mmCIF file of C-alpha atoms and ligand atoms in Angstrom:
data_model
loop_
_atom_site.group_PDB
_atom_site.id
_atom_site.type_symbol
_atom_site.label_atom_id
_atom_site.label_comp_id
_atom_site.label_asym_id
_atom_site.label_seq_id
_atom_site.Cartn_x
_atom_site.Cartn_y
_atom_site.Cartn_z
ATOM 1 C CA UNK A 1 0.000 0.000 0.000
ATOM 2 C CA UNK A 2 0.910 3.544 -1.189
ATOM 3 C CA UNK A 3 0.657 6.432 1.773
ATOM 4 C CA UNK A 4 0.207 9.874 -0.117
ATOM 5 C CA UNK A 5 0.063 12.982 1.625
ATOM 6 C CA UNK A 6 0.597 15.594 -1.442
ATOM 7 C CA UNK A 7 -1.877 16.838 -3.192
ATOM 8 C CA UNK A 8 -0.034 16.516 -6.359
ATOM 9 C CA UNK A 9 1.254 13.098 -6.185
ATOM 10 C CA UNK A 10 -2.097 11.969 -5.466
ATOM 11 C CA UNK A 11 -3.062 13.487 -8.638
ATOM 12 C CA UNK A 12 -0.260 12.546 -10.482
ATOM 13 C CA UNK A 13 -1.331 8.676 -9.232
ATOM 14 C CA UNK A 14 -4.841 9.017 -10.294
ATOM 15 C CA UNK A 15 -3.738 10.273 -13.635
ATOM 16 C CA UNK A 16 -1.785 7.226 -14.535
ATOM 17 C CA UNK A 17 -4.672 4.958 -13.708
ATOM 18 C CA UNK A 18 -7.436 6.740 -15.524
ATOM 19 C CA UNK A 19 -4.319 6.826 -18.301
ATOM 20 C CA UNK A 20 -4.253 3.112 -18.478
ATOM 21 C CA UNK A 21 -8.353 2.872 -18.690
ATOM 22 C CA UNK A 22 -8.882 1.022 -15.040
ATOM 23 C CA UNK A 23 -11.365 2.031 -12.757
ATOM 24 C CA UNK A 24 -10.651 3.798 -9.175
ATOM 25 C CA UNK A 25 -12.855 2.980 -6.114
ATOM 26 C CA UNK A 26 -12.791 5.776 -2.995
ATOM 27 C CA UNK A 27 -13.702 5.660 0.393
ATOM 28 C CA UNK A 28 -13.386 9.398 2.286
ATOM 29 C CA UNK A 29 -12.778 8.611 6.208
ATOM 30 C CA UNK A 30 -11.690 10.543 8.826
ATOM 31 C CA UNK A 31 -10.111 7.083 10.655
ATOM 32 C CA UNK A 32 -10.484 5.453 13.560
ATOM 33 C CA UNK A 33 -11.097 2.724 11.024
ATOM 34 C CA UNK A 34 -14.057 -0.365 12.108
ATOM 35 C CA UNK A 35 -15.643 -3.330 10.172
ATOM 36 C CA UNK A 36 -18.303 -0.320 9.131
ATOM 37 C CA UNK A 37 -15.215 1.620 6.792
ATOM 38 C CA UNK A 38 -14.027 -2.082 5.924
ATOM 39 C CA UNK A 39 -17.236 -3.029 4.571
ATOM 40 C CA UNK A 40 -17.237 0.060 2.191
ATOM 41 C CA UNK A 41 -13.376 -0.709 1.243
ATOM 42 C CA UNK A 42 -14.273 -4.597 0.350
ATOM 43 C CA UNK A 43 -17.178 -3.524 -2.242
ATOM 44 C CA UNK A 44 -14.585 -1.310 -3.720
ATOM 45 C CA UNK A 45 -11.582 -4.285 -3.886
ATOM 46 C CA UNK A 46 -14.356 -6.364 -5.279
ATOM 47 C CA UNK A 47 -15.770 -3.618 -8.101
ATOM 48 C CA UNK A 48 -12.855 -1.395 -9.191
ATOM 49 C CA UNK A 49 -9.212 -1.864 -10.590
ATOM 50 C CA UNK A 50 -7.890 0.097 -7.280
ATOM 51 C CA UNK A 51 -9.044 1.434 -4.375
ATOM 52 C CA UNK A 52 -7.905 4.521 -2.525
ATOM 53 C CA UNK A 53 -8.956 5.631 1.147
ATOM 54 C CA UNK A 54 -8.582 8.890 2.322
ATOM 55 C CA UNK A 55 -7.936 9.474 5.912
ATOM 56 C CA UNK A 56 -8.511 13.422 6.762
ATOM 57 C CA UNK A 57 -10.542 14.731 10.085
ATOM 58 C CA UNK A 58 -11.990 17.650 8.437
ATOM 59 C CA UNK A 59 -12.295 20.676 10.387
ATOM 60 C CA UNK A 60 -15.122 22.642 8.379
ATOM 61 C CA UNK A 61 -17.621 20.148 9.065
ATOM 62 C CA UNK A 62 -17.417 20.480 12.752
ATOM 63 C CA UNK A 63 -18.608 23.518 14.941
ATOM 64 C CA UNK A 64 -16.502 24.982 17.852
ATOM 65 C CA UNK A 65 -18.543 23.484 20.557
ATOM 66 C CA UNK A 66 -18.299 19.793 19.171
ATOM 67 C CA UNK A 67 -15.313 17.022 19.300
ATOM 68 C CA UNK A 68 -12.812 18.487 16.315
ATOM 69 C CA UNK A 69 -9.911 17.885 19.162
ATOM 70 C CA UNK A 70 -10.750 15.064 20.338
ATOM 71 C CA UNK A 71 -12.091 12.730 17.307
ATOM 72 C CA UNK A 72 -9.487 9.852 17.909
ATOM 73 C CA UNK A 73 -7.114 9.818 15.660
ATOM 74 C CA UNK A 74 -4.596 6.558 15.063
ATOM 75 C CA UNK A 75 -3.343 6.633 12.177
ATOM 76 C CA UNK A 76 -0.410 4.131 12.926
ATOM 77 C CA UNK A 77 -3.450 1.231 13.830
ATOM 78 C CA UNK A 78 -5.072 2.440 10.993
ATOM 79 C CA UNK A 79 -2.640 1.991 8.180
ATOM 80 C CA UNK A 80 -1.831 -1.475 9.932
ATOM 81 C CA UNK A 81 -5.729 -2.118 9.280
ATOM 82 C CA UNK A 82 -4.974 -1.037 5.815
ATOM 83 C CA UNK A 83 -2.495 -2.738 4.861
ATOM 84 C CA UNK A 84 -4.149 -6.336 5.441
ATOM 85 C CA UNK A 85 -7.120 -5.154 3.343
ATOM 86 C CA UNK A 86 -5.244 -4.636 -0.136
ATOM 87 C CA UNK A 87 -6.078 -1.141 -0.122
ATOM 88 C CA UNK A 88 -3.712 0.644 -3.067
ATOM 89 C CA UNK A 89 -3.643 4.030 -1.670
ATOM 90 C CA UNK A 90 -3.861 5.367 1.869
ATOM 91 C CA UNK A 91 -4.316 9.090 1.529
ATOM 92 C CA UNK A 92 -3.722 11.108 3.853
ATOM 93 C CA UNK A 93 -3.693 14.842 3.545
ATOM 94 C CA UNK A 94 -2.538 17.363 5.431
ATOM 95 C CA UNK A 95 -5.141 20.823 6.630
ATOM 96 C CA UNK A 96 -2.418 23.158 5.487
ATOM 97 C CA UNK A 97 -2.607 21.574 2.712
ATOM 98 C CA UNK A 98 -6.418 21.293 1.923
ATOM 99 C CA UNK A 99 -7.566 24.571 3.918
ATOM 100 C CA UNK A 100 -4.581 27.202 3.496
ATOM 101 C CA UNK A 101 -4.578 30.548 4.609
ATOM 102 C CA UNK A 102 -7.229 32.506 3.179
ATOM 103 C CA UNK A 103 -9.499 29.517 1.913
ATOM 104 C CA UNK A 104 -12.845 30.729 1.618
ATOM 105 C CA UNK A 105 -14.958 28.152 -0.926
ATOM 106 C CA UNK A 106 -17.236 26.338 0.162
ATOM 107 C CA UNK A 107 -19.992 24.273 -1.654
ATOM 108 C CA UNK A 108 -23.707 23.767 -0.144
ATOM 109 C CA UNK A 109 -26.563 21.729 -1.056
ATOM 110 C CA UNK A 110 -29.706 23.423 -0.028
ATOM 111 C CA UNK A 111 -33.009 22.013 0.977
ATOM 112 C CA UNK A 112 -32.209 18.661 1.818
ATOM 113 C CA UNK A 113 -29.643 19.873 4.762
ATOM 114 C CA UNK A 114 -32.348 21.834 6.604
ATOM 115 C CA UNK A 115 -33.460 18.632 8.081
ATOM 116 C CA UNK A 116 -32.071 15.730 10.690
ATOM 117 C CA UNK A 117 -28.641 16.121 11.724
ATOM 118 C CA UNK A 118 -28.551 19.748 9.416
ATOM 119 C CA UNK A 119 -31.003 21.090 11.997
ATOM 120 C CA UNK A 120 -28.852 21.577 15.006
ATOM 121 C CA UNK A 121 -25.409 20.997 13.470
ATOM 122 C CA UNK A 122 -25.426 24.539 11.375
ATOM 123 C CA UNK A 123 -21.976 23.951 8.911
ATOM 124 C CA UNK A 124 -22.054 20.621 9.282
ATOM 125 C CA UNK A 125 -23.098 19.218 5.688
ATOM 126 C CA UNK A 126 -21.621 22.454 4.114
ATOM 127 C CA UNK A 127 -18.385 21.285 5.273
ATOM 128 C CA UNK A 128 -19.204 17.590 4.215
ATOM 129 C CA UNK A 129 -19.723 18.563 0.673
ATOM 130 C CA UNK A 130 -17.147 20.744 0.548
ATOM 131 C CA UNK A 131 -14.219 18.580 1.656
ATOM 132 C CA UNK A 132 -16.293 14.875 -0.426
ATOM 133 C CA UNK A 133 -16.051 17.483 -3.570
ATOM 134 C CA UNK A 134 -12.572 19.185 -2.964
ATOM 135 C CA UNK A 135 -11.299 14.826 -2.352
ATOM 136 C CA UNK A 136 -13.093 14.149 -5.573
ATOM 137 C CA UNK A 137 -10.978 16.720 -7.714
ATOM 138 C CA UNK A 138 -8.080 15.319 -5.841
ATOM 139 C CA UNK A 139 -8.628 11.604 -6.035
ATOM 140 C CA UNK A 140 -10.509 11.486 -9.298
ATOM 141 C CA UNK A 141 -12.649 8.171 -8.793
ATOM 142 C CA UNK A 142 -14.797 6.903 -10.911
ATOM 143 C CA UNK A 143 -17.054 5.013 -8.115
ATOM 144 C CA UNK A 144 -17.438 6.633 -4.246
ATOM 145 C CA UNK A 145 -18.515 4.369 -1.708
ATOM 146 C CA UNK A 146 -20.423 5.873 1.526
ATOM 147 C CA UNK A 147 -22.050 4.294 4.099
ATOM 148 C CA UNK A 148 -25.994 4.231 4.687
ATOM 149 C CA UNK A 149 -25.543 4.713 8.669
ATOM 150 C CA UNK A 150 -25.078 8.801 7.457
ATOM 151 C CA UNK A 151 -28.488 8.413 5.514
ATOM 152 C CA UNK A 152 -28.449 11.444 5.047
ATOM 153 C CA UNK A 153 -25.096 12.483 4.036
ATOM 154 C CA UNK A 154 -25.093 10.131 1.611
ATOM 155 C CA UNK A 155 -28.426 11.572 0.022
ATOM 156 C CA UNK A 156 -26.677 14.654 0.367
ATOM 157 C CA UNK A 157 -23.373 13.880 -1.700
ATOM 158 C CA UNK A 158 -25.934 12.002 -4.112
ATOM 159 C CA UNK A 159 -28.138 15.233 -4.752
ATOM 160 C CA UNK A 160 -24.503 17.244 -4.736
ATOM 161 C CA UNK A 161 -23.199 15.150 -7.636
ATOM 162 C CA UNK A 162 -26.003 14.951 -9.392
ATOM 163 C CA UNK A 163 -26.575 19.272 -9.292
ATOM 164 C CA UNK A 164 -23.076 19.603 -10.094
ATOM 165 C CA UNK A 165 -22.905 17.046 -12.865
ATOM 166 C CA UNK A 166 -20.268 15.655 -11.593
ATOM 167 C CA UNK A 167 -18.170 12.244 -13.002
ATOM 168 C CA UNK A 168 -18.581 9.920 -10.104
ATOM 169 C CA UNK A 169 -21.024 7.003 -8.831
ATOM 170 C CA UNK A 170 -21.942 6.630 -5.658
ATOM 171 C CA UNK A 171 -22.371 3.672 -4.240
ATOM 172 C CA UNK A 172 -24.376 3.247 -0.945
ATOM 173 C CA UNK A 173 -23.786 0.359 1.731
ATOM 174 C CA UNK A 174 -25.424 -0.971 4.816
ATOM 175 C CA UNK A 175 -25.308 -0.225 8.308
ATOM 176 C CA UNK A 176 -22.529 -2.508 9.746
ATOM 177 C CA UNK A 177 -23.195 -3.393 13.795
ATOM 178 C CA UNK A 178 -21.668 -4.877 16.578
ATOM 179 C CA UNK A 179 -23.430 -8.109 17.948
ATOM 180 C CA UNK A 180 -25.174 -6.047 20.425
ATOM 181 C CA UNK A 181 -26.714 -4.354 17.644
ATOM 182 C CA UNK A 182 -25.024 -0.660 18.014
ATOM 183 C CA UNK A 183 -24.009 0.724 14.756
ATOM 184 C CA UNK A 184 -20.451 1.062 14.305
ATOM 185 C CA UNK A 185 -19.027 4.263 14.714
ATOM 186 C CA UNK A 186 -15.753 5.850 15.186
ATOM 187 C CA UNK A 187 -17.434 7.816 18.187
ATOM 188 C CA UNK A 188 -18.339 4.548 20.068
ATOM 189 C CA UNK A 189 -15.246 4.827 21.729
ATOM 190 C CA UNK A 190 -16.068 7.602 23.778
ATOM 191 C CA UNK A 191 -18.855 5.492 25.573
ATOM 192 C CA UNK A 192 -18.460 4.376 29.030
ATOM 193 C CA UNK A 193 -19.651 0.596 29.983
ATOM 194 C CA UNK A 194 -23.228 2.441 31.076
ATOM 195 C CA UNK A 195 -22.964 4.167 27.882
ATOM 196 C CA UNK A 196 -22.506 1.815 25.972
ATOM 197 C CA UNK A 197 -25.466 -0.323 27.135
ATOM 198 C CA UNK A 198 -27.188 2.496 27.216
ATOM 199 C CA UNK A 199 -26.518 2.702 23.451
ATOM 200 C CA UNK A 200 -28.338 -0.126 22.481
ATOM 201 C CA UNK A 201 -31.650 1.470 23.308
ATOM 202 C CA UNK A 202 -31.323 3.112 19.731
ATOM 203 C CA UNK A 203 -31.027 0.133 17.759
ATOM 204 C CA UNK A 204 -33.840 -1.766 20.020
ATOM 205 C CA UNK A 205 -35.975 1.165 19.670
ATOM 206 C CA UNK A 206 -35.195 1.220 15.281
ATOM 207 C CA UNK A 207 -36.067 -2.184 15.562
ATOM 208 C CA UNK A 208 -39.542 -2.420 17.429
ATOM 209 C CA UNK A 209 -40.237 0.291 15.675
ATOM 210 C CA UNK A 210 -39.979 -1.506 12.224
ATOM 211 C CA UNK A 211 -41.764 -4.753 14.179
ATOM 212 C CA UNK A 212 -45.077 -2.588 14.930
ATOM 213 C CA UNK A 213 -45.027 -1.183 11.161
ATOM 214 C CA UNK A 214 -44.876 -4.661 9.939
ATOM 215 C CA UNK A 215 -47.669 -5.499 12.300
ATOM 216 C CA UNK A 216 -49.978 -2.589 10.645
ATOM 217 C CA UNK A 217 -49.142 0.766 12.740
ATOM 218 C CA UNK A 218 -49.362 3.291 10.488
ATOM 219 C CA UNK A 219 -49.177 6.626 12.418
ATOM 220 C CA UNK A 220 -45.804 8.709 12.000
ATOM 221 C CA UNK A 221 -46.412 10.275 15.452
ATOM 222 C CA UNK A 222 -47.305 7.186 17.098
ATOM 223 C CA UNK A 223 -44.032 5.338 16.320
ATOM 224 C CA UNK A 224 -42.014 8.909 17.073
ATOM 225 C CA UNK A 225 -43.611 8.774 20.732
ATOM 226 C CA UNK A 226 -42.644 5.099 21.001
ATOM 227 C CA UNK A 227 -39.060 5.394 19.918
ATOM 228 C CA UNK A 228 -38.914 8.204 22.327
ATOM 229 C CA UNK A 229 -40.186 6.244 25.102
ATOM 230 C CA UNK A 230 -37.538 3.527 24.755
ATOM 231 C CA UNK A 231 -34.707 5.496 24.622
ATOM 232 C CA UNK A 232 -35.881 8.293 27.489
ATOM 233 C CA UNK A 233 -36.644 5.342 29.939
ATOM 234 C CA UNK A 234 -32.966 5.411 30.559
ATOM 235 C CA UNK A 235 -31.652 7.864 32.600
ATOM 236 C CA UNK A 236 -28.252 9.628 30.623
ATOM 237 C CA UNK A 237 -29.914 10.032 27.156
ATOM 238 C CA UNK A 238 -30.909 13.201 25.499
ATOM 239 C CA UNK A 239 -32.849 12.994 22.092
ATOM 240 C CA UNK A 240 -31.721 15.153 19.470
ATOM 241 C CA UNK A 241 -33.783 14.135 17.033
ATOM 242 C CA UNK A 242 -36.492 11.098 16.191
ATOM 243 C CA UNK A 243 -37.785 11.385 12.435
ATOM 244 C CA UNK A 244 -40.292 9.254 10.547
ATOM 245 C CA UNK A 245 -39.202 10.980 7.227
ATOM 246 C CA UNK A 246 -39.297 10.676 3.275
ATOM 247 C CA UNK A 247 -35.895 9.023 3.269
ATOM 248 C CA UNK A 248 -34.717 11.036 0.066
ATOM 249 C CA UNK A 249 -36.469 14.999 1.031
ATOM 250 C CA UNK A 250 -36.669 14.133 4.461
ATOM 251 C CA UNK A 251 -39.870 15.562 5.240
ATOM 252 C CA UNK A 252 -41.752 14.297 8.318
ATOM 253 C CA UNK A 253 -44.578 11.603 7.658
ATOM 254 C CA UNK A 254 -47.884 11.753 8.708
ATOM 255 C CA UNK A 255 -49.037 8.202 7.342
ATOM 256 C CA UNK A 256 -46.774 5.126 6.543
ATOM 257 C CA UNK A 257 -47.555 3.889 3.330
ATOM 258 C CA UNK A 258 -44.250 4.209 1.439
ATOM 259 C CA UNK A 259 -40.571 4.117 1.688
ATOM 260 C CA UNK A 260 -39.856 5.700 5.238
ATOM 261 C CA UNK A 261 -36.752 6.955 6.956
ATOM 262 C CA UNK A 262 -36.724 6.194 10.407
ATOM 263 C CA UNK A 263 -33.656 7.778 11.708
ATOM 264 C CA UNK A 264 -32.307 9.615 15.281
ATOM 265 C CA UNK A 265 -29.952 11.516 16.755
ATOM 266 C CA UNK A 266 -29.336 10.829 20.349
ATOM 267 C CA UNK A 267 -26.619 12.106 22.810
ATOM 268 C CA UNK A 268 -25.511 9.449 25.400
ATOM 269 C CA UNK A 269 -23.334 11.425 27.663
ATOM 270 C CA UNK A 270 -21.459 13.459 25.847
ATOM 271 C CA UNK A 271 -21.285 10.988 22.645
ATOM 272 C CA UNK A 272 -23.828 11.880 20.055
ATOM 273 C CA UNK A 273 -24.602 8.569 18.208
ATOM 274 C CA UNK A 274 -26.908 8.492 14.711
ATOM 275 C CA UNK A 275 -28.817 5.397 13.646
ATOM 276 C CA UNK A 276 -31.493 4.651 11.191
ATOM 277 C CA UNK A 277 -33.882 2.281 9.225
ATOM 278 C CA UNK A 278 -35.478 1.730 6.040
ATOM 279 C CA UNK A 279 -38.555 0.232 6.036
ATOM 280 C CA UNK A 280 -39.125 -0.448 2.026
ATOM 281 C CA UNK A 281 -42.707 0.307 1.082
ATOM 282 C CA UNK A 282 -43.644 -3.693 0.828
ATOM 283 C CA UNK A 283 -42.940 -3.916 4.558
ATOM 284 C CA UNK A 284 -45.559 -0.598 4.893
ATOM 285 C CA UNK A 285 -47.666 -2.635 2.416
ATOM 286 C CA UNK A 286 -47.806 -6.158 3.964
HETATM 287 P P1 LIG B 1 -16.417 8.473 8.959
HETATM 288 O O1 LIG B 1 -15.006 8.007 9.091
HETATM 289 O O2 LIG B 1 -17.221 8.317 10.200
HETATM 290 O O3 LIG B 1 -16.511 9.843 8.334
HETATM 291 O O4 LIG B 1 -17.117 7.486 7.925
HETATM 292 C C1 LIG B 1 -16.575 7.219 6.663
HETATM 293 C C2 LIG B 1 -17.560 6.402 5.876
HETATM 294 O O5 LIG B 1 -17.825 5.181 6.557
HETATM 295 C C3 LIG B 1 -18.916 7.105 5.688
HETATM 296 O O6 LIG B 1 -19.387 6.861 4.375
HETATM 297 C C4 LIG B 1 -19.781 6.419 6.723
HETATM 298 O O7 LIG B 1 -21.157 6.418 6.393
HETATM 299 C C5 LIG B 1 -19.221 5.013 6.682
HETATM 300 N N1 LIG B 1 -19.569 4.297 7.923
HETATM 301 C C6 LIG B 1 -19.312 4.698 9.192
HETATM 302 N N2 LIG B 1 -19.846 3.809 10.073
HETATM 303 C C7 LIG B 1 -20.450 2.856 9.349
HETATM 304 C C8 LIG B 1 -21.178 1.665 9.672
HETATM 305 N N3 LIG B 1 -21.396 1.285 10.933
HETATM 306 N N4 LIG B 1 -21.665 0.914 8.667
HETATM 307 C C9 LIG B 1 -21.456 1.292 7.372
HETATM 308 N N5 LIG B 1 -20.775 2.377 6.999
HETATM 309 C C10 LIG B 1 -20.273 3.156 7.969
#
């Protein structure tokens, strides 16, 4: 495996490839690698020529009250990780580098980043976008993979691509979870023991929830105050958000009778953890 931290080499890579007709794969990161990132870099091994990851904790997409200082970074474990994966390129670019002095660009999708995790996190999917489209000029892939457990940012960098007419398909994977059900997350590691059985309320409550769809519930607002319930009961939770949504506009639902979003933000402690589900509109329809 190749580490690149220039800009330019990383270019130079990328043009050699597309020179010789073979297709790239990319998965952006910001590390603290888990079987959720490895799942995204295996679809890529097993559909493109090469693969590049891109390792980069981008400042722009966090605010000054939230973990920017603290998001673990290991990048020594992590390029150990990558290196049994057969991964081509690690990149690994440096802010000077990506955000020098007097930077001042930014790209924002509009309407769909009022909602969810765009509500209370103001900058958040401005930076996303911006730093997914500044690694896309860099990289130059032909396929991006993203994870679904950021539903939304993937819909996001979807709607971005699409407005921008930009060269690149993006790929969408599942959720990836630890046997107690918690979705993996880089973040996990901040929970204590209590929090981290205390994170498993999300998952339970994502999953009853989908149970009493499939047994005929069809009120938005009903299955809102029950997801609620399950997670308030514990003491140490605070809900951000709980949203029976159009999973591609994200506007709340009334009635379920089609696709649905079902996804929440919840803080446990300090850690905020995101989960979601999809229930497909045959489930609604059964
Ligand atoms: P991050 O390093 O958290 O910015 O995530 C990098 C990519 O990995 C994003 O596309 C995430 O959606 C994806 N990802 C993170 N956690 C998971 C997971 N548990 N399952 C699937 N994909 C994930």
């Amino acid at each position: 495996m190749k580490t690149i931290t220039s800009i330019e080499e990383m270019r130079k890579w990328s043009r050699s490839i597309h020179f010789s007709d073979k297709v790239i794969g990319f998965i952006p990161t910001m590390g603290c690698l888990h079987e959720g990132h490895l799942s995204l870099i295996k679809a890529s091994i097993a559909e493109c020529d090469f693969t590049v990851v891109s390792i980069f904790v981008n400042p722009t997409q966090f605010s000054p009250n939230e973990d920017f200082g603290s998001y673990p970074r290991v990048i020594d474990l992590d390029k150990k990780i990558l290196q049994s994966t057969g991964v081509d390129v690690l990149f690994h670019p440096e802010r000077k580098d990506l955000y020098p002095d007097k930077f001042q660009t930014f790209v924002a999708v509009e309407d769909k980043t009022k909602y969810l995790c765009g509500k209370n996190r103001s900058g958040f999917f401005r930076g996303v976008t911006t730093i997914v489209l500044k690694l896309f000029n860099i990289v130059n892939p032909h396929t991006a993979f993203f994870g679904e457990k950021d539903w939304q940012q993937l819909e996001v960098v979807r709607t971005m691509v699409r407005d921008l007419n930009m060269e690149v398909a993006i790929v969408g994977k599942p959720i990836v979870r630890d046997n107690d059900g918690v979705a993996m997350s880089s973040r996990n590691r901040y929970l204590s023991e209590v929090g981290r059985a205390l994170a498993r309320s999300l998952s339970q409550a994502l999953e009853s929830a989908q149970a009493r769809i499939k047994q005929g519930e069809r009120s938005a607002e009903t299955i809102r105050t029950e997801i609620r319930k399950t997670i308030e009961q514990n003491n140490g939770t605070e809900v951000d958000y709980i949203s029976v949504c159009d999973p591609e506009n994200f506007v709340e639902q009334t009635e379920i009778h089609s696709k649905t979003l079902i996804a929440l933000a919840v803080r446990v402690g300090n850690t905020r953890l995101i989960d979601n589900r999809v229930i497909e509109r045959i489930q609604c329809n059964e």
